[in-house]
Amino acid sequence: MPSQAQLRLEQVNLFTKLKTQGKQNLQGSAILQDISFEVLFGDRIAIVGPSGAGKTHLLRLLNRLSEPSSGKIYLENQEYRQIPVLQLRTSLTLVPQESKLLGMTVKEALAYPLVLRGLPKQTIQERVSHWMEQLHIPSDWSGRTEVQLSAGQRQLVAIARALVIQPKILLLDEPTSALDASMAFRLLDVLTQLTQSHQTTILMVNHQLELAHSFCTRLLHLQQGRLVANQSASLVDWVNLEERMGNGEWGVGSGGVGRGGGGEWGSGEWGVGNGRVRE
């Protein structure tokens, strides 16, 4: 009987490759080991773990920016290497932590993936306008280039660029790392609504545990390339997890964030109160 999972990993391994003098590549050190889990339609999954645990490598693997050394990955019961890469990345879209606009303005960057797909101009304009509004991207950003945007602003634009594609699964690597706390919670509220209204599935790497806790329905915990926990969010001991981060076990500081805290833009620069962005 076919699995009801949208995405399924079975004993996936990823190793570095050692070059030899010949054409043969030898297996090097392990990056991911024996990873198996299922993702259901509309899941909101937070991926946590210490630096070097393999979190970003896992997202890149799912997007086929790297290939598993062994094991199987299925998207809606189809082995994902049988799906053309461009088609796969339209369905399963990755937003890296450091995203580029490739020399385009914000408006051009948001429209570009839809132009490539040959969509009508009216449809492109409607989708771009919709996601700029949803993510509170001001219209006066439209003509800005990458160098005229802060890291947090580039993150928002990159997420909007992914959302205009309307992917089935969205892969986010530290999407709130450069956002003010109030904007980070607002972004996660928008993404939560998306999973509920369109059954879009989201896998998010995020070391800020308060944000992860408020967002996810399930937690994947990686340690040294191994999946050590795959739990419903309601069963996670969040206090213990926060304490371990606070003690420096993960090497990323406390990981906490409050709704009044400051990110790159500082408290209130683009909060609920005044809707302004630091120029």
Coordinates of N, CA, C and O in Angstrom, one line a residue, residues 43-174:
D43 N 2.7 19.7 7.3 CA 3.5 19.6 8.5 C 4.3 20.9 8.6 O 4.7 21.5 7.6
R44 N 4.5 21.3 9.8 CA 5.4 22.4 10.1 C 6.5 21.9 11.0 O 6.3 21.6 12.2
I45 N 7.7 21.7 10.4 CA 8.8 20.9 11.1 C 9.9 21.9 11.4 O 10.4 22.6 10.5
A46 N 10.4 21.9 12.6 CA 11.6 22.6 13.0 C 12.7 21.6 13.1 O 12.6 20.5 13.7
I47 N 13.9 22.0 12.5 CA 15.1 21.1 12.6 C 16.1 21.8 13.5 O 16.5 23.0 13.2
V48 N 16.5 21.2 14.5 CA 17.4 21.8 15.5 C 18.6 20.9 15.7 O 18.6 19.7 15.4
G49 N 19.6 21.5 16.4 CA 20.8 20.8 16.7 C 22.0 21.7 16.7 O 21.9 22.8 16.3
P50 N 23.1 21.2 17.2 CA 24.3 22.1 17.3 C 24.9 22.4 15.9 O 24.6 21.8 14.9
S51 N 25.8 23.4 15.9 CA 26.5 23.7 14.7 C 27.3 22.5 14.2 O 27.9 21.8 15.0
G52 N 27.2 22.2 12.9 CA 27.8 21.0 12.4 C 27.1 19.7 12.5 O 27.6 18.6 12.1
A53 N 25.8 19.8 12.9 CA 25.0 18.6 13.1 C 24.5 18.0 11.8 O 24.1 16.9 11.7
G54 N 24.5 18.8 10.7 CA 24.0 18.4 9.4 C 22.7 19.0 9.0 O 22.1 18.5 8.0
K55 N 22.2 20.0 9.7 CA 20.9 20.6 9.4 C 20.8 21.2 8.0 O 19.9 20.9 7.2
T56 N 21.8 22.0 7.6 CA 21.8 22.6 6.3 C 22.0 21.6 5.2 O 21.4 21.6 4.2
H57 N 22.9 20.6 5.5 CA 23.2 19.6 4.6 C 21.9 18.8 4.3 O 21.6 18.4 3.1
L58 N 21.0 18.6 5.3 CA 19.8 17.9 5.1 C 18.9 18.7 4.1 O 18.3 18.1 3.2
L59 N 18.8 20.0 4.3 CA 17.9 20.8 3.4 C 18.5 20.7 2.0 O 17.7 20.6 1.0
R60 N 19.8 20.9 1.8 CA 20.4 20.8 0.5 C 20.2 19.5 -0.2 O 20.0 19.4 -1.4
L61 N 20.2 18.4 0.6 CA 19.9 17.1 0.1 C 18.5 17.0 -0.4 O 18.3 16.4 -1.5
L62 N 17.6 17.5 0.3 CA 16.2 17.4 -0.1 C 15.9 18.2 -1.4 O 15.1 17.9 -2.2
N63 N 16.7 19.3 -1.6 CA 16.6 20.1 -2.8 C 17.4 19.7 -3.9 O 17.5 20.3 -5.0
R64 N 18.2 18.6 -3.7 CA 19.1 18.0 -4.7 C 20.3 18.9 -5.1 O 20.8 18.9 -6.2
L65 N 20.7 19.8 -4.1 CA 21.9 20.5 -4.3 C 23.1 19.6 -4.0 O 24.2 19.8 -4.3
S66 N 22.8 18.5 -3.3 CA 23.7 17.4 -3.1 C 22.9 16.1 -3.2 O 21.7 16.1 -3.1
E67 N 23.7 15.0 -3.4 CA 23.0 13.7 -3.6 C 23.3 12.7 -2.5 O 24.5 12.7 -2.0
P68 N 22.4 12.0 -2.0 CA 22.7 11.0 -1.0 C 23.7 10.0 -1.4 O 23.7 9.5 -2.5
S69 N 24.6 9.6 -0.5 CA 25.5 8.5 -0.8 C 24.8 7.2 -0.8 O 25.3 6.3 -1.6
S70 N 23.8 7.0 0.0 CA 23.0 5.8 -0.1 C 21.6 6.1 0.6 O 21.4 7.2 1.2
G71 N 20.7 5.2 0.4 CA 19.3 5.4 0.9 C 18.4 6.0 -0.1 O 18.8 6.3 -1.3
K72 N 17.1 6.2 0.2 CA 16.1 6.6 -0.7 C 15.4 7.8 -0.2 O 15.1 7.9 1.0
I73 N 15.0 8.7 -1.1 CA 14.1 9.8 -0.8 C 12.9 9.8 -1.7 O 13.1 9.7 -3.0
Y74 N 11.7 9.9 -1.2 CA 10.5 9.8 -2.0 C 9.7 11.1 -1.9 O 9.5 11.5 -0.7
L75 N 9.2 11.6 -3.0 CA 8.3 12.7 -2.9 C 7.0 12.2 -3.5 O 6.9 11.9 -4.7
E76 N 6.0 12.2 -2.6 CA 4.7 11.7 -3.0 C 4.8 10.3 -3.7 O 4.3 10.1 -4.8
N77 N 5.6 9.4 -3.0 CA 5.8 8.0 -3.4 C 6.6 7.9 -4.7 O 6.7 6.7 -5.2
Q78 N 7.2 8.9 -5.2 CA 8.0 8.8 -6.4 C 9.5 9.1 -6.0 O 9.8 10.1 -5.3
E79 N 10.4 8.1 -6.3 CA 11.8 8.3 -6.0 C 12.3 9.6 -6.6 O 12.2 9.9 -7.7
Y80 N 12.8 10.5 -5.7 CA 13.0 11.9 -6.1 C 14.0 12.1 -7.2 O 14.0 13.1 -7.9
R81 N 14.9 11.1 -7.4 CA 15.9 11.2 -8.5 C 15.3 10.9 -9.8 O 15.9 11.2 -10.9
Q82 N 14.1 10.4 -9.8 CA 13.4 10.2 -11.1 C 12.6 11.4 -11.6 O 12.1 11.5 -12.7
I83 N 12.6 12.5 -10.7 CA 11.9 13.7 -11.0 C 12.9 14.7 -11.6 O 14.0 14.9 -11.0
P84 N 12.6 15.3 -12.8 CA 13.5 16.3 -13.3 C 13.9 17.4 -12.2 O 13.0 17.8 -11.5
V85 N 15.1 17.8 -12.2 CA 15.6 18.6 -11.1 C 14.8 19.9 -11.1 O 14.4 20.3 -10.0
L86 N 14.6 20.6 -12.2 CA 13.8 21.9 -12.1 C 12.4 21.7 -11.6 O 11.9 22.5 -10.9
Q87 N 11.8 20.6 -12.0 CA 10.4 20.3 -11.6 C 10.5 20.0 -10.1 O 9.6 20.5 -9.3
L88 N 11.5 19.3 -9.6 CA 11.6 19.0 -8.2 C 11.7 20.2 -7.4 O 11.1 20.4 -6.3
R89 N 12.6 21.1 -7.8 CA 12.9 22.4 -7.1 C 11.7 23.4 -7.1 O 11.7 24.3 -6.3
T90 N 10.8 23.2 -8.1 CA 9.6 24.0 -8.1 C 8.6 23.5 -7.0 O 7.9 24.3 -6.4
S91 N 8.6 22.2 -6.8 CA 7.8 21.6 -5.8 C 8.4 21.7 -4.4 O 7.7 21.8 -3.4
L92 N 9.7 21.6 -4.3 CA 10.4 21.5 -3.1 C 11.5 22.6 -3.1 O 12.6 22.4 -3.6
T93 N 11.2 23.8 -2.6 CA 12.0 25.0 -2.8 C 12.8 25.4 -1.6 O 12.2 25.4 -0.5
L94 N 14.0 25.6 -1.8 CA 15.0 26.0 -0.7 C 15.2 27.5 -0.7 O 15.5 28.1 -1.7
V95 N 15.2 28.0 0.5 CA 15.6 29.4 0.8 C 16.8 29.4 1.7 O 16.7 29.1 2.9
P96 N 18.1 29.6 1.1 CA 19.3 29.5 2.0 C 19.3 30.7 2.9 O 18.6 31.7 2.8
Q97 N 20.2 30.5 3.9 CA 20.3 31.6 4.9 C 20.8 32.9 4.3 O 20.4 34.0 4.6
E98 N 21.8 32.7 3.4 CA 22.4 33.9 2.6 C 21.9 33.8 1.2 O 22.4 33.0 0.4
S99 N 20.9 34.6 0.8 CA 20.3 34.6 -0.5 C 20.8 35.8 -1.3 O 21.0 36.8 -0.8
K100 N 20.9 35.6 -2.6 CA 21.3 36.6 -3.5 C 20.2 37.0 -4.5 O 19.3 36.2 -4.8
L101 N 20.2 38.2 -4.9 CA 19.2 38.7 -5.9 C 19.8 38.7 -7.3 O 19.1 39.1 -8.3
L102 N 21.1 38.2 -7.5 CA 21.7 38.0 -8.8 C 21.7 39.3 -9.6 O 21.4 39.3 -10.8
G103 N 21.9 40.4 -9.0 CA 22.0 41.7 -9.7 C 20.7 42.3 -10.1 O 20.7 43.4 -10.8
M104 N 19.6 41.8 -9.6 CA 18.3 42.3 -10.0 C 17.8 43.2 -8.9 O 18.2 43.2 -7.8
T105 N 16.8 44.0 -9.3 CA 16.0 44.8 -8.3 C 15.1 43.8 -7.5 O 14.9 42.7 -8.0
V106 N 14.5 44.2 -6.4 CA 13.6 43.4 -5.7 C 12.4 43.0 -6.6 O 12.1 41.8 -6.6
K107 N 11.8 43.9 -7.3 CA 10.7 43.6 -8.1 C 11.1 42.6 -9.2 O 10.3 41.6 -9.5
E108 N 12.2 42.8 -9.8 CA 12.7 41.8 -10.9 C 13.0 40.4 -10.3 O 12.6 39.4 -10.9
A109 N 13.6 40.4 -9.1 CA 13.9 39.1 -8.5 C 12.6 38.3 -8.1 O 12.6 37.1 -8.3
L110 N 11.6 39.0 -7.6 CA 10.4 38.4 -7.3 C 9.6 37.8 -8.5 O 9.0 36.8 -8.5
A111 N 9.7 38.6 -9.6 CA 9.0 38.2 -10.8 C 9.8 37.1 -11.6 O 9.2 36.3 -12.4
Y112 N 11.1 37.1 -11.4 CA 11.9 36.2 -12.3 C 11.5 34.8 -12.4 O 11.4 34.2 -13.5
P113 N 11.3 34.1 -11.3 CA 10.9 32.6 -11.4 C 9.6 32.4 -12.2 O 9.4 31.4 -12.8
L114 N 8.7 33.4 -12.1 CA 7.5 33.3 -12.8 C 7.6 33.6 -14.3 O 7.0 33.0 -15.1
V115 N 8.5 34.6 -14.6 CA 8.8 34.9 -16.0 C 9.4 33.6 -16.7 O 9.1 33.3 -17.8
L116 N 10.3 32.9 -16.0 CA 10.9 31.7 -16.5 C 9.9 30.6 -16.8 O 10.0 29.9 -17.8
R117 N 8.8 30.6 -16.1 CA 7.7 29.7 -16.3 C 6.7 30.1 -17.3 O 5.7 29.4 -17.6
G118 N 6.9 31.3 -17.9 CA 6.0 31.8 -18.9 C 4.6 32.2 -18.5 O 3.7 32.2 -19.3
L119 N 4.5 32.6 -17.2 CA 3.2 33.0 -16.7 C 2.8 34.3 -17.3 O 3.6 35.2 -17.6
P120 N 1.5 34.6 -17.5 CA 1.0 35.9 -18.0 C 1.4 37.0 -17.0 O 1.5 36.8 -15.8
K121 N 1.7 38.2 -17.6 CA 2.1 39.4 -16.9 C 1.2 39.7 -15.7 O 1.6 40.1 -14.6
Q122 N -0.1 39.6 -16.0 CA -1.1 39.9 -14.9 C -1.0 39.0 -13.7 O -1.0 39.4 -12.6
T123 N -0.8 37.7 -14.0 CA -0.6 36.7 -13.0 C 0.6 37.0 -12.2 O 0.6 36.9 -10.9
I124 N 1.7 37.3 -12.9 CA 3.0 37.6 -12.2 C 2.8 38.8 -11.3 O 3.2 38.8 -10.1
Q125 N 2.2 39.9 -11.8 CA 2.0 41.1 -11.0 C 1.1 40.8 -9.8 O 1.4 41.3 -8.7
E126 N 0.1 40.0 -9.9 CA -0.8 39.7 -8.8 C -0.1 38.9 -7.7 O -0.2 39.2 -6.5
R127 N 0.7 37.9 -8.1 CA 1.4 37.1 -7.1 C 2.5 37.9 -6.4 O 2.6 37.8 -5.2
V128 N 3.2 38.7 -7.2 CA 4.3 39.5 -6.5 C 3.7 40.5 -5.6 O 4.1 40.6 -4.4
S129 N 2.6 41.1 -6.0 CA 1.9 42.1 -5.1 C 1.4 41.4 -3.8 O 1.5 42.0 -2.7
H130 N 0.8 40.2 -4.0 CA 0.2 39.5 -2.9 C 1.3 39.2 -1.8 O 1.0 39.4 -0.6
W131 N 2.4 38.7 -2.3 CA 3.4 38.2 -1.3 C 4.2 39.4 -0.7 O 4.6 39.4 0.5
M132 N 4.3 40.5 -1.5 CA 4.9 41.7 -0.9 C 4.0 42.2 0.2 O 4.4 42.6 1.3
E133 N 2.7 42.2 0.0 CA 1.7 42.6 1.0 C 1.7 41.7 2.2 O 1.7 42.1 3.4
Q134 N 1.7 40.4 2.0 CA 1.6 39.4 3.1 C 2.8 39.5 4.0 O 2.7 39.4 5.2
L135 N 4.0 39.7 3.4 CA 5.2 39.8 4.2 C 5.6 41.2 4.6 O 6.7 41.4 5.1
H136 N 4.7 42.2 4.3 CA 4.9 43.6 4.7 C 6.2 44.1 4.1 O 7.0 44.8 4.8
I137 N 6.4 43.8 2.8 CA 7.6 44.4 2.1 C 7.1 45.7 1.5 O 6.2 45.7 0.6
P138 N 7.7 46.8 1.9 CA 7.2 48.1 1.4 C 7.4 48.2 -0.1 O 8.4 47.7 -0.7
S139 N 6.6 48.9 -0.8 CA 6.7 49.1 -2.2 C 7.9 49.9 -2.6 O 8.4 49.7 -3.7
D140 N 8.4 50.7 -1.7 CA 9.6 51.5 -2.1 C 10.9 50.6 -2.1 O 12.0 51.1 -2.4
W141 N 10.8 49.3 -1.7 CA 11.9 48.4 -1.9 C 12.0 48.0 -3.4 O 13.0 47.4 -3.8
S142 N 11.0 48.1 -4.1 CA 10.9 47.5 -5.4 C 12.1 47.7 -6.3 O 12.5 46.9 -7.1
G143 N 12.6 49.0 -6.3 CA 13.7 49.3 -7.2 C 15.0 49.1 -6.6 O 16.0 49.4 -7.2
R144 N 15.1 48.6 -5.3 CA 16.4 48.5 -4.7 C 17.1 47.2 -5.2 O 16.5 46.2 -5.5
T145 N 18.4 47.2 -5.1 CA 19.2 46.1 -5.4 C 19.7 45.5 -4.2 O 19.5 46.0 -3.1
E146 N 20.4 44.4 -4.3 CA 20.9 43.6 -3.1 C 21.8 44.5 -2.2 O 21.6 44.4 -1.0
V147 N 22.6 45.3 -2.8 CA 23.5 46.1 -1.9 C 22.8 47.2 -1.2 O 23.4 47.8 -0.2
Q148 N 21.6 47.5 -1.6 CA 20.8 48.5 -0.9 C 19.9 47.9 0.2 O 19.1 48.6 0.8
L149 N 20.0 46.6 0.4 CA 19.2 45.9 1.4 C 20.0 45.4 2.5 O 21.2 44.9 2.3
S150 N 19.5 45.4 3.7 CA 20.2 44.7 4.9 C 20.0 43.2 4.7 O 19.2 42.7 3.9
A151 N 20.7 42.5 5.6 CA 20.6 41.0 5.6 C 19.1 40.6 5.9 O 18.6 39.6 5.2
G152 N 18.5 41.2 6.8 CA 17.1 40.9 7.2 C 16.2 41.2 6.0 O 15.2 40.4 5.7
Q153 N 16.4 42.3 5.3 CA 15.5 42.6 4.2 C 15.7 41.6 3.1 O 14.7 41.2 2.4
R154 N 16.9 41.2 2.9 CA 17.2 40.2 1.8 C 16.5 38.9 2.2 O 16.0 38.2 1.3
Q155 N 16.5 38.5 3.4 CA 15.8 37.3 3.9 C 14.3 37.3 3.5 O 13.8 36.4 2.9
L156 N 13.7 38.4 3.8 CA 12.3 38.5 3.5 C 12.0 38.5 2.0 O 11.1 37.8 1.5
V157 N 12.8 39.1 1.2 CA 12.7 39.1 -0.3 C 12.9 37.7 -0.8 O 12.1 37.2 -1.7
A158 N 13.9 37.0 -0.3 CA 14.2 35.6 -0.7 C 13.0 34.7 -0.4 O 12.6 33.8 -1.2
I159 N 12.4 34.9 0.8 CA 11.2 34.0 1.2 C 10.0 34.4 0.2 O 9.3 33.5 -0.2
A160 N 9.8 35.6 0.0 CA 8.7 36.0 -1.0 C 9.0 35.5 -2.4 O 8.1 35.0 -3.0
R161 N 10.2 35.5 -2.8 CA 10.6 34.9 -4.1 C 10.2 33.4 -4.2 O 9.8 32.9 -5.2
A162 N 10.5 32.7 -3.1 CA 10.1 31.3 -3.0 C 8.6 31.1 -3.0 O 8.0 30.2 -3.7
L163 N 7.9 31.9 -2.3 CA 6.4 31.8 -2.1 C 5.7 32.1 -3.4 O 4.6 31.5 -3.6
V164 N 6.2 33.0 -4.2 CA 5.5 33.3 -5.5 C 5.4 32.0 -6.4 O 4.5 31.9 -7.2
I165 N 6.3 31.1 -6.2 CA 6.3 29.9 -7.0 C 5.2 28.9 -6.6 O 4.8 28.1 -7.3
Q166 N 4.7 29.1 -5.4 CA 3.7 28.3 -4.8 C 4.2 26.8 -4.6 O 3.6 25.9 -5.2
P167 N 5.3 26.6 -4.0 CA 5.8 25.3 -3.8 C 5.0 24.4 -2.9 O 4.2 24.9 -2.1
K168 N 5.1 23.1 -3.1 CA 4.4 22.2 -2.2 C 5.1 22.1 -0.8 O 4.5 21.9 0.2
I169 N 6.4 22.2 -0.9 CA 7.2 22.1 0.3 C 8.3 23.2 0.3 O 8.9 23.4 -0.7
L170 N 8.3 24.0 1.4 CA 9.3 25.1 1.5 C 10.3 24.7 2.6 O 10.0 24.3 3.7
L171 N 11.6 24.8 2.1 CA 12.7 24.5 3.0 C 13.4 25.8 3.4 O 13.9 26.6 2.5
L172 N 13.4 26.1 4.7 CA 13.9 27.4 5.1 C 15.1 27.2 6.1 O 15.0 26.5 7.1
D173 N 16.3 27.8 5.7 CA 17.5 27.7 6.5 C 17.7 29.0 7.3 O 18.0 30.0 6.8
E174 N 17.4 28.9 8.6 CA 17.5 30.1 9.5 C 16.8 31.3 9.0 O 17.4 32.4 8.8

